[in-house]
Amino acid sequence: MKSPSGETPQYLLIKAQLQARIQNGALKSGDKLPSERELCALFNTTRITVRESLAQLEASGVIYRADRRGWFVTPERLWLDPTQNTNFHKLCLEQGREPKTVLLEGRLAAVPLDVMAPLALQPFDQVYLLTRLRYADGRAICYCENHCLPARVPELLRHDLNGSLTEIYQTRYDLIYTSMHLSFYPTSMPPQAAEALGVMEGRPALLLRRLNYDQHGRILDYDIEYWRHDSLRIEVDTH
């Protein structure tokens, strides 16, 4: 993009220089960028110009901002193959990442309307609603709402839900995830997910809806997940 004078705007030049430093390895995954004030001095420009450069890099997933900590180079995305039977903790470990799941809230609740049909429930049925936050290498990347069937996993809330739900199902209830119906599409961060992930409401997100089945072909639970737009890629091999 050229300015009316035919020159490339300064914010694009700064963006290109920062991106080049990342691509050639001078700045690596997880590295912190200089502060906005330092970047202003480095490029002899205004904070408005620097912020526009940073915003464009953030939109393309190259960098991200951590509240009150500054700007960082985005780690490599986790990759998910929906045809493979896996879970978040296993996925991270297989790709050399350190997983963590934190329970934000767990309660017995009336089934939400948008979950009623997938779970084949009636309007006044109840589910265990778990809201959880998932981390890779210490960075929060996914806000998840798990809708679990009390009839299938009674007394679920008595267990430690800071970790793999898959392992709890298997060790406590002899239930194994074997198949799922998965849908995913880009959307914007809703308020509750944005607050938990420390991003601005309305920022881009990848929404995953997952209906899980057990080894007997019965519905097990239903997940709604909001992923940071720079944290996940989905790849499928067909044969």
PDB file of C-alpha atoms in Angstrom:
ATOM      1  CA  MET A   1       0.000   0.000   0.000  1.00  0.00           C
ATOM      2  CA  LYS A   2       1.371   3.380  -1.011  1.00  0.00           C
ATOM      3  CA  SER A   3       0.638   6.785   0.471  1.00  0.00           C
ATOM      4  CA  PRO A   4      -0.581   9.604  -1.839  1.00  0.00           C
ATOM      5  CA  SER A   5       3.057  10.615  -2.260  1.00  0.00           C
ATOM      6  CA  GLY A   6       3.897   7.130  -3.508  1.00  0.00           C
ATOM      7  CA  GLU A   7       5.903   6.155  -0.430  1.00  0.00           C
ATOM      8  CA  THR A   8       5.204   3.085   1.688  1.00  0.00           C
ATOM      9  CA  PRO A   9       3.670   4.166   5.044  1.00  0.00           C
ATOM     10  CA  GLN A  10       6.060   3.989   7.949  1.00  0.00           C
ATOM     11  CA  TYR A  11       3.923   1.548   9.952  1.00  0.00           C
ATOM     12  CA  LEU A  12       4.246  -0.999   7.130  1.00  0.00           C
ATOM     13  CA  LEU A  13       8.016  -0.503   6.999  1.00  0.00           C
ATOM     14  CA  ILE A  14       8.243  -1.081  10.756  1.00  0.00           C
ATOM     15  CA  LYS A  15       5.974  -4.115  10.483  1.00  0.00           C
ATOM     16  CA  ALA A  16       8.227  -5.550   7.751  1.00  0.00           C
ATOM     17  CA  GLN A  17      11.367  -5.011   9.828  1.00  0.00           C
ATOM     18  CA  LEU A  18       9.891  -6.665  12.924  1.00  0.00           C
ATOM     19  CA  GLN A  19       8.556  -9.563  10.870  1.00  0.00           C
ATOM     20  CA  ALA A  20      11.955 -10.059   9.239  1.00  0.00           C
ATOM     21  CA  ARG A  21      13.612 -10.284  12.665  1.00  0.00           C
ATOM     22  CA  ILE A  22      11.150 -13.021  13.620  1.00  0.00           C
ATOM     23  CA  GLN A  23      11.434 -14.952  10.360  1.00  0.00           C
ATOM     24  CA  ASN A  24      15.236 -15.029  10.391  1.00  0.00           C
ATOM     25  CA  GLY A  25      15.323 -16.196  14.003  1.00  0.00           C
ATOM     26  CA  ALA A  26      16.681 -13.041  15.623  1.00  0.00           C
ATOM     27  CA  LEU A  27      13.457 -13.063  17.657  1.00  0.00           C
ATOM     28  CA  LYS A  28      12.306 -16.548  18.639  1.00  0.00           C
ATOM     29  CA  SER A  29       9.093 -18.111  19.874  1.00  0.00           C
ATOM     30  CA  GLY A  30       8.121 -16.596  23.211  1.00  0.00           C
ATOM     31  CA  ASP A  31      10.688 -13.760  23.037  1.00  0.00           C
ATOM     32  CA  LYS A  32       9.555 -10.389  24.317  1.00  0.00           C
ATOM     33  CA  LEU A  33       9.657  -7.422  21.958  1.00  0.00           C
ATOM     34  CA  PRO A  34      11.057  -4.066  23.059  1.00  0.00           C
ATOM     35  CA  SER A  35       8.510  -1.819  24.759  1.00  0.00           C
ATOM     36  CA  GLU A  36       6.418   0.540  22.657  1.00  0.00           C
ATOM     37  CA  ARG A  37       8.492   3.435  23.973  1.00  0.00           C
ATOM     38  CA  GLU A  38      11.715   1.685  22.954  1.00  0.00           C
ATOM     39  CA  LEU A  39      10.303   0.909  19.509  1.00  0.00           C
ATOM     40  CA  CYS A  40       9.352   4.562  19.068  1.00  0.00           C
ATOM     41  CA  ALA A  41      12.931   5.584  19.803  1.00  0.00           C
ATOM     42  CA  LEU A  42      14.375   2.797  17.654  1.00  0.00           C
ATOM     43  CA  PHE A  43      12.344   3.727  14.579  1.00  0.00           C
ATOM     44  CA  ASN A  44      12.146   7.475  15.341  1.00  0.00           C
ATOM     45  CA  THR A  45       8.365   7.562  15.137  1.00  0.00           C
ATOM     46  CA  THR A  46       5.195   8.062  17.163  1.00  0.00           C
ATOM     47  CA  ARG A  47       3.447   5.573  19.427  1.00  0.00           C
ATOM     48  CA  ILE A  48       0.391   5.626  17.137  1.00  0.00           C
ATOM     49  CA  THR A  49       2.548   4.414  14.235  1.00  0.00           C
ATOM     50  CA  VAL A  50       4.202   1.698  16.331  1.00  0.00           C
ATOM     51  CA  ARG A  51       0.865   0.494  17.639  1.00  0.00           C
ATOM     52  CA  GLU A  52      -0.506   0.191  14.110  1.00  0.00           C
ATOM     53  CA  SER A  53       2.492  -1.954  13.145  1.00  0.00           C
ATOM     54  CA  LEU A  54       2.036  -4.158  16.208  1.00  0.00           C
ATOM     55  CA  ALA A  55      -1.710  -4.455  15.656  1.00  0.00           C
ATOM     56  CA  GLN A  56      -1.169  -5.725  12.114  1.00  0.00           C
ATOM     57  CA  LEU A  57       1.374  -8.286  13.273  1.00  0.00           C
ATOM     58  CA  GLU A  58      -1.031  -9.408  16.002  1.00  0.00           C
ATOM     59  CA  ALA A  59      -3.886  -9.753  13.510  1.00  0.00           C
ATOM     60  CA  SER A  60      -1.753 -12.047  11.361  1.00  0.00           C
ATOM     61  CA  GLY A  61      -0.820 -14.167  14.408  1.00  0.00           C
ATOM     62  CA  VAL A  62       2.885 -13.278  14.430  1.00  0.00           C
ATOM     63  CA  ILE A  63       2.901 -11.633  17.878  1.00  0.00           C
ATOM     64  CA  TYR A  64       0.545 -11.388  20.832  1.00  0.00           C
ATOM     65  CA  ARG A  65       0.092  -9.021  23.743  1.00  0.00           C
ATOM     66  CA  ALA A  66       0.052 -10.181  27.363  1.00  0.00           C
ATOM     67  CA  ASP A  67      -1.730  -7.836  29.771  1.00  0.00           C
ATOM     68  CA  ARG A  68       0.714  -5.515  31.529  1.00  0.00           C
ATOM     69  CA  ARG A  69       3.672  -7.589  30.291  1.00  0.00           C
ATOM     70  CA  GLY A  70       4.140  -6.374  26.732  1.00  0.00           C
ATOM     71  CA  TRP A  71       4.373  -7.974  23.290  1.00  0.00           C
ATOM     72  CA  PHE A  72       5.735 -11.454  22.584  1.00  0.00           C
ATOM     73  CA  VAL A  73       6.525 -13.624  19.567  1.00  0.00           C
ATOM     74  CA  THR A  74       3.705 -16.122  19.117  1.00  0.00           C
ATOM     75  CA  PRO A  75       4.691 -19.766  19.720  1.00  0.00           C
ATOM     76  CA  GLU A  76       4.170 -22.302  16.976  1.00  0.00           C
ATOM     77  CA  ARG A  77       0.555 -23.361  16.630  1.00  0.00           C
ATOM     78  CA  LEU A  78      -0.644 -26.679  17.944  1.00  0.00           C
ATOM     79  CA  TRP A  79      -1.912 -28.825  15.105  1.00  0.00           C
ATOM     80  CA  LEU A  80      -5.045 -30.906  15.365  1.00  0.00           C
ATOM     81  CA  ASP A  81      -6.118 -33.749  13.092  1.00  0.00           C
ATOM     82  CA  PRO A  82      -9.860 -34.220  13.782  1.00  0.00           C
ATOM     83  CA  THR A  83      -9.720 -37.788  12.449  1.00  0.00           C
ATOM     84  CA  GLN A  84      -7.392 -38.849  15.280  1.00  0.00           C
ATOM     85  CA  ASN A  85      -8.729 -39.827  18.692  1.00  0.00           C
ATOM     86  CA  THR A  86      -6.792 -37.624  21.110  1.00  0.00           C
ATOM     87  CA  ASN A  87      -7.212 -35.085  23.903  1.00  0.00           C
ATOM     88  CA  PHE A  88      -5.633 -31.746  24.734  1.00  0.00           C
ATOM     89  CA  HIS A  89      -3.014 -33.041  27.162  1.00  0.00           C
ATOM     90  CA  LYS A  90      -1.947 -35.845  24.855  1.00  0.00           C
ATOM     91  CA  LEU A  91      -1.900 -33.468  21.884  1.00  0.00           C
ATOM     92  CA  CYS A  92       0.451 -31.053  23.665  1.00  0.00           C
ATOM     93  CA  LEU A  93       2.805 -33.732  24.928  1.00  0.00           C
ATOM     94  CA  GLU A  94       3.082 -35.352  21.498  1.00  0.00           C
ATOM     95  CA  GLN A  95       4.187 -32.001  20.083  1.00  0.00           C
ATOM     96  CA  GLY A  96       6.706 -31.220  22.808  1.00  0.00           C
ATOM     97  CA  ARG A  97       4.514 -28.733  24.638  1.00  0.00           C
ATOM     98  CA  GLU A  98       3.630 -28.557  28.330  1.00  0.00           C
ATOM     99  CA  PRO A  99      -0.159 -28.765  28.895  1.00  0.00           C
ATOM    100  CA  LYS A 100      -2.177 -27.485  31.823  1.00  0.00           C
ATOM    101  CA  THR A 101      -5.922 -27.304  32.418  1.00  0.00           C
ATOM    102  CA  VAL A 102      -7.460 -25.155  35.159  1.00  0.00           C
ATOM    103  CA  LEU A 103     -11.056 -25.478  36.337  1.00  0.00           C
ATOM    104  CA  LEU A 104     -12.680 -22.053  36.578  1.00  0.00           C
ATOM    105  CA  GLU A 105     -16.097 -23.305  37.710  1.00  0.00           C
ATOM    106  CA  GLY A 106     -17.972 -26.595  37.941  1.00  0.00           C
ATOM    107  CA  ARG A 107     -21.690 -26.798  38.732  1.00  0.00           C
ATOM    108  CA  LEU A 108     -24.937 -28.592  38.062  1.00  0.00           C
ATOM    109  CA  ALA A 109     -26.944 -26.413  35.664  1.00  0.00           C
ATOM    110  CA  ALA A 110     -30.020 -26.441  33.461  1.00  0.00           C
ATOM    111  CA  VAL A 111     -29.018 -27.556  29.979  1.00  0.00           C
ATOM    112  CA  PRO A 112     -28.281 -24.520  27.742  1.00  0.00           C
ATOM    113  CA  LEU A 113     -30.634 -24.271  24.782  1.00  0.00           C
ATOM    114  CA  ASP A 114     -27.894 -24.640  22.168  1.00  0.00           C
ATOM    115  CA  VAL A 115     -26.663 -27.824  23.839  1.00  0.00           C
ATOM    116  CA  MET A 116     -30.036 -29.487  24.381  1.00  0.00           C
ATOM    117  CA  ALA A 117     -30.425 -30.957  20.887  1.00  0.00           C
ATOM    118  CA  PRO A 118     -26.862 -32.342  20.473  1.00  0.00           C
ATOM    119  CA  LEU A 119     -27.097 -34.080  23.861  1.00  0.00           C
ATOM    120  CA  ALA A 120     -30.658 -35.306  23.133  1.00  0.00           C
ATOM    121  CA  LEU A 121     -31.953 -33.730  26.352  1.00  0.00           C
ATOM    122  CA  GLN A 122     -35.242 -32.165  27.379  1.00  0.00           C
ATOM    123  CA  PRO A 123     -35.676 -28.440  28.226  1.00  0.00           C
ATOM    124  CA  PHE A 124     -35.472 -28.912  32.011  1.00  0.00           C
ATOM    125  CA  ASP A 125     -32.787 -31.581  32.130  1.00  0.00           C
ATOM    126  CA  GLN A 126     -29.527 -30.786  33.912  1.00  0.00           C
ATOM    127  CA  VAL A 127     -25.865 -31.150  32.999  1.00  0.00           C
ATOM    128  CA  TYR A 128     -22.585 -30.736  34.764  1.00  0.00           C
ATOM    129  CA  LEU A 129     -21.235 -27.511  33.306  1.00  0.00           C
ATOM    130  CA  LEU A 130     -17.469 -27.144  33.581  1.00  0.00           C
ATOM    131  CA  THR A 131     -15.717 -23.967  32.476  1.00  0.00           C
ATOM    132  CA  ARG A 132     -12.005 -24.548  32.095  1.00  0.00           C
ATOM    133  CA  LEU A 133      -8.921 -22.790  30.782  1.00  0.00           C
ATOM    134  CA  ARG A 134      -6.249 -24.631  28.816  1.00  0.00           C
ATOM    135  CA  TYR A 135      -2.586 -23.647  28.659  1.00  0.00           C
ATOM    136  CA  ALA A 136       0.328 -24.652  26.439  1.00  0.00           C
ATOM    137  CA  ASP A 137       3.764 -23.809  27.873  1.00  0.00           C
ATOM    138  CA  GLY A 138       2.161 -21.475  30.400  1.00  0.00           C
ATOM    139  CA  ARG A 139       0.150 -19.476  27.861  1.00  0.00           C
ATOM    140  CA  ALA A 140      -3.652 -19.560  28.045  1.00  0.00           C
ATOM    141  CA  ILE A 141      -4.889 -20.511  24.581  1.00  0.00           C
ATOM    142  CA  CYS A 142      -8.324 -22.144  24.938  1.00  0.00           C
ATOM    143  CA  TYR A 143     -11.485 -21.420  26.937  1.00  0.00           C
ATOM    144  CA  CYS A 144     -13.635 -24.532  27.144  1.00  0.00           C
ATOM    145  CA  GLU A 145     -17.168 -25.272  28.332  1.00  0.00           C
ATOM    146  CA  ASN A 146     -17.741 -29.000  28.955  1.00  0.00           C
ATOM    147  CA  HIS A 147     -21.355 -30.191  29.184  1.00  0.00           C
ATOM    148  CA  CYS A 148     -21.347 -33.589  30.905  1.00  0.00           C
ATOM    149  CA  LEU A 149     -24.259 -35.965  31.488  1.00  0.00           C
ATOM    150  CA  PRO A 150     -24.888 -36.673  35.203  1.00  0.00           C
ATOM    151  CA  ALA A 151     -26.430 -40.047  34.363  1.00  0.00           C
ATOM    152  CA  ARG A 152     -23.185 -41.124  32.677  1.00  0.00           C
ATOM    153  CA  VAL A 153     -20.707 -39.599  35.139  1.00  0.00           C
ATOM    154  CA  PRO A 154     -22.454 -39.336  38.529  1.00  0.00           C
ATOM    155  CA  GLU A 155     -20.738 -37.263  41.222  1.00  0.00           C
ATOM    156  CA  LEU A 156     -18.309 -35.866  38.647  1.00  0.00           C
ATOM    157  CA  LEU A 157     -17.820 -32.670  40.630  1.00  0.00           C
ATOM    158  CA  ARG A 158     -16.251 -34.645  43.480  1.00  0.00           C
ATOM    159  CA  HIS A 159     -13.164 -35.286  41.350  1.00  0.00           C
ATOM    160  CA  ASP A 160     -10.210 -33.007  40.656  1.00  0.00           C
ATOM    161  CA  LEU A 161     -11.136 -31.461  37.306  1.00  0.00           C
ATOM    162  CA  ASN A 162      -7.869 -29.546  36.903  1.00  0.00           C
ATOM    163  CA  GLY A 163      -6.444 -31.862  34.288  1.00  0.00           C
ATOM    164  CA  SER A 164      -7.526 -34.365  31.690  1.00  0.00           C
ATOM    165  CA  LEU A 165     -11.248 -35.126  31.679  1.00  0.00           C
ATOM    166  CA  THR A 166     -10.459 -38.074  29.407  1.00  0.00           C
ATOM    167  CA  GLU A 167      -8.407 -39.721  32.161  1.00  0.00           C
ATOM    168  CA  ILE A 168     -11.133 -39.172  34.762  1.00  0.00           C
ATOM    169  CA  TYR A 169     -13.726 -40.749  32.483  1.00  0.00           C
ATOM    170  CA  GLN A 170     -11.509 -43.752  31.887  1.00  0.00           C
ATOM    171  CA  THR A 171     -10.186 -44.364  35.414  1.00  0.00           C
ATOM    172  CA  ARG A 172     -13.327 -43.483  37.389  1.00  0.00           C
ATOM    173  CA  TYR A 173     -16.153 -44.484  35.051  1.00  0.00           C
ATOM    174  CA  ASP A 174     -14.613 -46.946  32.583  1.00  0.00           C
ATOM    175  CA  LEU A 175     -15.674 -44.690  29.717  1.00  0.00           C
ATOM    176  CA  ILE A 176     -13.429 -44.082  26.713  1.00  0.00           C
ATOM    177  CA  TYR A 177     -13.696 -41.436  24.004  1.00  0.00           C
ATOM    178  CA  THR A 178     -13.791 -43.321  20.703  1.00  0.00           C
ATOM    179  CA  SER A 179     -15.414 -40.970  18.185  1.00  0.00           C
ATOM    180  CA  MET A 180     -16.722 -37.446  17.829  1.00  0.00           C
ATOM    181  CA  HIS A 181     -18.588 -35.028  15.619  1.00  0.00           C
ATOM    182  CA  LEU A 182     -16.541 -31.851  15.269  1.00  0.00           C
ATOM    183  CA  SER A 183     -17.441 -28.517  13.733  1.00  0.00           C
ATOM    184  CA  PHE A 184     -15.206 -25.467  13.667  1.00  0.00           C
ATOM    185  CA  TYR A 185     -15.291 -21.990  12.194  1.00  0.00           C
ATOM    186  CA  PRO A 186     -13.850 -18.514  12.838  1.00  0.00           C
ATOM    187  CA  THR A 187     -15.776 -16.213  15.129  1.00  0.00           C
ATOM    188  CA  SER A 188     -15.173 -13.437  17.670  1.00  0.00           C
ATOM    189  CA  MET A 189     -14.343 -13.846  21.346  1.00  0.00           C
ATOM    190  CA  PRO A 190     -17.409 -13.652  23.604  1.00  0.00           C
ATOM    191  CA  PRO A 191     -17.049 -11.756  26.902  1.00  0.00           C
ATOM    192  CA  GLN A 192     -16.495 -14.759  29.189  1.00  0.00           C
ATOM    193  CA  ALA A 193     -13.836 -16.330  26.966  1.00  0.00           C
ATOM    194  CA  ALA A 194     -12.080 -13.009  26.342  1.00  0.00           C
ATOM    195  CA  GLU A 195     -11.843 -12.269  30.060  1.00  0.00           C
ATOM    196  CA  ALA A 196     -10.455 -15.719  30.871  1.00  0.00           C
ATOM    197  CA  LEU A 197      -7.889 -15.627  28.055  1.00  0.00           C
ATOM    198  CA  GLY A 198      -6.842 -12.033  28.722  1.00  0.00           C
ATOM    199  CA  VAL A 199      -7.762 -10.747  25.255  1.00  0.00           C
ATOM    200  CA  MET A 200     -10.136  -8.052  24.103  1.00  0.00           C
ATOM    201  CA  GLU A 201     -13.774  -8.995  23.574  1.00  0.00           C
ATOM    202  CA  GLY A 202     -14.533  -9.312  19.864  1.00  0.00           C
ATOM    203  CA  ARG A 203     -11.011 -10.380  18.891  1.00  0.00           C
ATOM    204  CA  PRO A 204     -10.778 -13.204  16.327  1.00  0.00           C
ATOM    205  CA  ALA A 205     -11.206 -16.722  17.682  1.00  0.00           C
ATOM    206  CA  LEU A 206     -11.608 -20.255  16.397  1.00  0.00           C
ATOM    207  CA  LEU A 207     -14.768 -21.900  17.715  1.00  0.00           C
ATOM    208  CA  LEU A 208     -14.805 -25.691  18.057  1.00  0.00           C
ATOM    209  CA  ARG A 209     -17.951 -27.632  18.942  1.00  0.00           C
ATOM    210  CA  ARG A 210     -17.338 -31.278  19.750  1.00  0.00           C
ATOM    211  CA  LEU A 211     -19.934 -33.990  20.417  1.00  0.00           C
ATOM    212  CA  ASN A 212     -18.132 -36.973  21.948  1.00  0.00           C
ATOM    213  CA  TYR A 213     -19.139 -40.647  21.957  1.00  0.00           C
ATOM    214  CA  ASP A 214     -17.925 -43.506  24.149  1.00  0.00           C
ATOM    215  CA  GLN A 215     -16.821 -47.043  23.297  1.00  0.00           C
ATOM    216  CA  HIS A 216     -20.464 -48.184  23.287  1.00  0.00           C
ATOM    217  CA  GLY A 217     -21.521 -45.583  20.724  1.00  0.00           C
ATOM    218  CA  ARG A 218     -23.403 -43.508  23.298  1.00  0.00           C
ATOM    219  CA  ILE A 219     -23.209 -39.734  23.659  1.00  0.00           C
ATOM    220  CA  LEU A 220     -20.685 -38.887  26.363  1.00  0.00           C
ATOM    221  CA  ASP A 221     -20.471 -35.086  26.495  1.00  0.00           C
ATOM    222  CA  TYR A 222     -20.482 -31.893  24.448  1.00  0.00           C
ATOM    223  CA  ASP A 223     -17.639 -29.345  24.371  1.00  0.00           C
ATOM    224  CA  ILE A 224     -17.650 -25.738  23.223  1.00  0.00           C
ATOM    225  CA  GLU A 225     -14.127 -24.349  22.849  1.00  0.00           C
ATOM    226  CA  TYR A 226     -12.850 -20.866  21.991  1.00  0.00           C
ATOM    227  CA  TRP A 227      -9.226 -20.908  20.831  1.00  0.00           C
ATOM    228  CA  ARG A 228      -6.994 -17.902  20.344  1.00  0.00           C
ATOM    229  CA  HIS A 229      -6.818 -17.373  16.591  1.00  0.00           C
ATOM    230  CA  ASP A 230      -3.017 -17.740  16.613  1.00  0.00           C
ATOM    231  CA  SER A 231      -2.832 -20.956  18.649  1.00  0.00           C
ATOM    232  CA  LEU A 232      -4.270 -23.774  16.525  1.00  0.00           C
ATOM    233  CA  ARG A 233      -4.138 -25.128  13.013  1.00  0.00           C
ATOM    234  CA  ILE A 234      -6.252 -27.987  11.725  1.00  0.00           C
ATOM    235  CA  GLU A 235      -4.823 -30.466   9.242  1.00  0.00           C
ATOM    236  CA  VAL A 236      -6.316 -33.642   7.823  1.00  0.00           C
ATOM    237  CA  ASP A 237      -4.706 -36.335   5.687  1.00  0.00           C
ATOM    238  CA  THR A 238      -6.998 -38.251   3.346  1.00  0.00           C
ATOM    239  CA  HIS A 239      -6.145 -41.531   1.690  1.00  0.00           C
TER     240      HIS A 239
END
